[in-house]
Coordinates of C-alpha atoms in Angstrom, one line a residue:
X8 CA -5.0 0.8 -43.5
X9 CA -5.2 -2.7 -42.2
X10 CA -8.3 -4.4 -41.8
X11 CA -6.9 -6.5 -38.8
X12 CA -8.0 -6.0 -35.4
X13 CA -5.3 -4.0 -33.4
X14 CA -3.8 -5.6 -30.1
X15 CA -4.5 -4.2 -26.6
X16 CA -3.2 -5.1 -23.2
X17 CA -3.1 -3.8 -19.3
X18 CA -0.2 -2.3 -18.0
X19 CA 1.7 -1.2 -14.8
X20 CA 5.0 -0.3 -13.7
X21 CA 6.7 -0.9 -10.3
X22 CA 9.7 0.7 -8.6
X23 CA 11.4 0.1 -5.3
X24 CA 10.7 3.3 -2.7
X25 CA 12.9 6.3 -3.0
X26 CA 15.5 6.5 -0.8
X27 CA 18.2 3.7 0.0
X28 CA 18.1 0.5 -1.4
X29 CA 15.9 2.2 -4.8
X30 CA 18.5 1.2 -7.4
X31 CA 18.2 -2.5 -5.9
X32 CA 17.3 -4.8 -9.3
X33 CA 17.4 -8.1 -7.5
X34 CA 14.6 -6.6 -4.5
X35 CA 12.7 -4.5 -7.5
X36 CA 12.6 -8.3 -9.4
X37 CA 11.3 -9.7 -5.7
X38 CA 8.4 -7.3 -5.5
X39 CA 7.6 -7.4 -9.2
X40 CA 7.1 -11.5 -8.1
X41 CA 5.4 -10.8 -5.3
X42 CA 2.7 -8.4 -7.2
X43 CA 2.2 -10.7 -10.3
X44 CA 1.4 -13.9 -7.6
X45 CA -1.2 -11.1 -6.2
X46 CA -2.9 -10.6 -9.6
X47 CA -4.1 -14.1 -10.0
X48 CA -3.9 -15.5 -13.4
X49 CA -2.7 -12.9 -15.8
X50 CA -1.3 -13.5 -19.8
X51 CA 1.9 -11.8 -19.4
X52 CA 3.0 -10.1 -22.9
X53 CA 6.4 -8.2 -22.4
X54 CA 7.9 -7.3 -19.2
X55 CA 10.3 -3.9 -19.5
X56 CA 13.4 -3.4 -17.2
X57 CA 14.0 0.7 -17.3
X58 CA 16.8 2.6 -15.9
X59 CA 15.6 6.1 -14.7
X60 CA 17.7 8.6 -12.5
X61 CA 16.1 10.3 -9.3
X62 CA 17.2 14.4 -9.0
X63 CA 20.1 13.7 -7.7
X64 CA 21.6 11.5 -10.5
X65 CA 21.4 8.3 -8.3
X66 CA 20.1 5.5 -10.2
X67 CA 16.1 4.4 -9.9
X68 CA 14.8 1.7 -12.0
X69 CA 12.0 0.5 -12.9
X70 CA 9.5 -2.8 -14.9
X71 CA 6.9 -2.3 -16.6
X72 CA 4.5 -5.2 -17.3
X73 CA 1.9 -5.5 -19.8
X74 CA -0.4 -8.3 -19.1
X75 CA -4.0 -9.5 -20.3
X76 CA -6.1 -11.3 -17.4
X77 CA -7.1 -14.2 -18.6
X78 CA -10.8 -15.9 -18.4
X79 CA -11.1 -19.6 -17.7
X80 CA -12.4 -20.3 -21.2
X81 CA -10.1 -18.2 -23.2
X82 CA -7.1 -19.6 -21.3
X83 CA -5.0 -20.9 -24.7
X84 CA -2.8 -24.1 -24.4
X85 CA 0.7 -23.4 -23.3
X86 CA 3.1 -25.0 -25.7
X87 CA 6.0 -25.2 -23.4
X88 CA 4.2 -27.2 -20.8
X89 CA 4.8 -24.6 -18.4
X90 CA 0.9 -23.7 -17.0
X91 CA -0.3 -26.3 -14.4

């Protein structure tokens, strides 16, 4: 066993409401924007793009995000020069 201290993050997952419009991507992607501005200043680590089907077969995805919030004095350098 490793001696190394194992990696932990937060996570959530969003969908758009059942019902029409549910298998919409581009307004599920709109939302998932809308809920990460929301959060404030999060780390994000992976963000997962699922495909689930409702009981009826019709198509009903889904992202899950796992994110770390980040403090003030842990927030690390970003080495593309994207943070402002």
């Amino acid at each position: 066993m490793s001696d190394k201290p194992g990696f932990q993050a937060q996570h959530f997952s969003l969908n758009n409401p059942r019902g029409d419009g549910q298998g919409d991507v581009p307004n599920l992607l709109r939302r998932l924007a809308a809920a990460l501005e929301e959060m404030g200043d999060v780390e994000i680590r992976d963000l997962v793009l699922h495909n689930d089907m409702d009981e009826d077969g019709d198509s009903w995805p889904y992202v899950t995000v796992y994110f770390d919030v980040v403090k003030d004095e842990e927030q690390p350098p970003d080495p593309y020069g994207l943070r402002t």
